[in-house]
Amino acid sequence: PPRSTLFPYTPLFRSGFSAAISGSTAVVGADGNNSDAGAAYVFVRSGTTWSQQAEIADPGAAADDFFGTSVAVSGSTAVVGATGANSNTGAGYVFVRSGTTWSQQAELIASDAASGADFGDSVAITGATVVVGADALGGSASGAAAYVFVRAGAAWSQETELTDGASNDAFGISVAISGTTVVVGASNTNSFTGAAYVFVAPSSSPCGTVTSTPTYKHVIVVMDENHSYSQIMGSTQAPFINLLAAECGVASEYHNITHDSLPNYLGIT
């Protein structure tokens, strides 16, 4: 049986249509709320107790936007898809958390936006990179695709568009990303047997390409005093650290020895 059940403060239509989790933060989409304008709800865990932290919505929400069709979260950054936004061309909305307050940072729109593209039917995020799927099941003539957006500071821009060169295959109905690798689902391809396509970004990692166990002359440890993991990872105030974590790796299973800080610094050495 489930350990917890997450309900918004106000009962909604289609709450739970989409869901995502990162650490102790969960985001739940309710794309049918308020005449299908939609909404998304953020829950946080303290011990074994979950409580609603925020309701997030597109400030320009309108009926049939379907905001909350898809959701993704990484640290203190959440992405919400709205397939009916912008006259049915769709959009992805990025929200960032400061303390317990969530605010919209960007609206993501495809460079070749078209009505019926279902842009926002799927979303995924890792660090400062977001992928938005547009499966074109809404009848778009532009074809299905997945779009990769990257963040520099607080600004987001489209980096590339991924396609499989086919039509009517629902490419982009699902997306996932880890580091520089993207996976895109296409449920209708191969005579409706379906497939998933893997894309790998050209290597531009600040860590270089590792082909064997590396040795180092120097190891630099960056300590963020009095800041929790969730305050750093996904924060727009630490773009380079998030880039290193996404492209080079991050180790998080470390715990303090004692308080105050000095014994912990000695323990690291």
Short mmCIF file of N, CA and C in Angstrom, two decimals, residues 28 50 63 94 200 205 219 248 258:
data_model
loop_
_atom_site.label_atom_id
_atom_site.label_comp_id
_atom_site.label_asym_id
_atom_site.label_seq_id
_atom_site.Cartn_x
_atom_site.Cartn_y
_atom_site.Cartn_z
N VAL A 28 3.05 17.60 -8.90
CA VAL A 28 1.91 16.86 -9.43
C VAL A 28 1.12 17.78 -10.35
N TRP A 50 4.36 14.57 4.12
CA TRP A 50 4.34 15.41 2.94
C TRP A 50 3.31 16.52 3.11
N ALA A 63 -8.54 28.81 -20.61
CA ALA A 63 -9.21 27.52 -20.76
C ALA A 63 -8.57 26.72 -21.89
N VAL A 94 9.14 27.16 -17.01
CA VAL A 94 10.17 26.87 -16.02
C VAL A 94 9.92 27.71 -14.78
N VAL A 200 22.95 11.61 -28.22
CA VAL A 200 24.06 12.01 -27.36
C VAL A 200 24.63 13.32 -27.88
N SER A 205 32.25 18.71 -22.52
CA SER A 205 32.31 18.69 -21.07
C SER A 205 33.58 19.34 -20.55
N VAL A 219 43.36 17.98 -6.41
CA VAL A 219 41.91 17.86 -6.27
C VAL A 219 41.40 19.09 -5.54
N CYS A 248 29.84 16.23 -15.32
CA CYS A 248 31.01 15.55 -14.78
C CYS A 248 30.67 14.54 -13.70
N THR A 258 30.52 16.17 12.77
CA THR A 258 30.08 16.85 13.97
C THR A 258 29.83 18.31 13.64
#
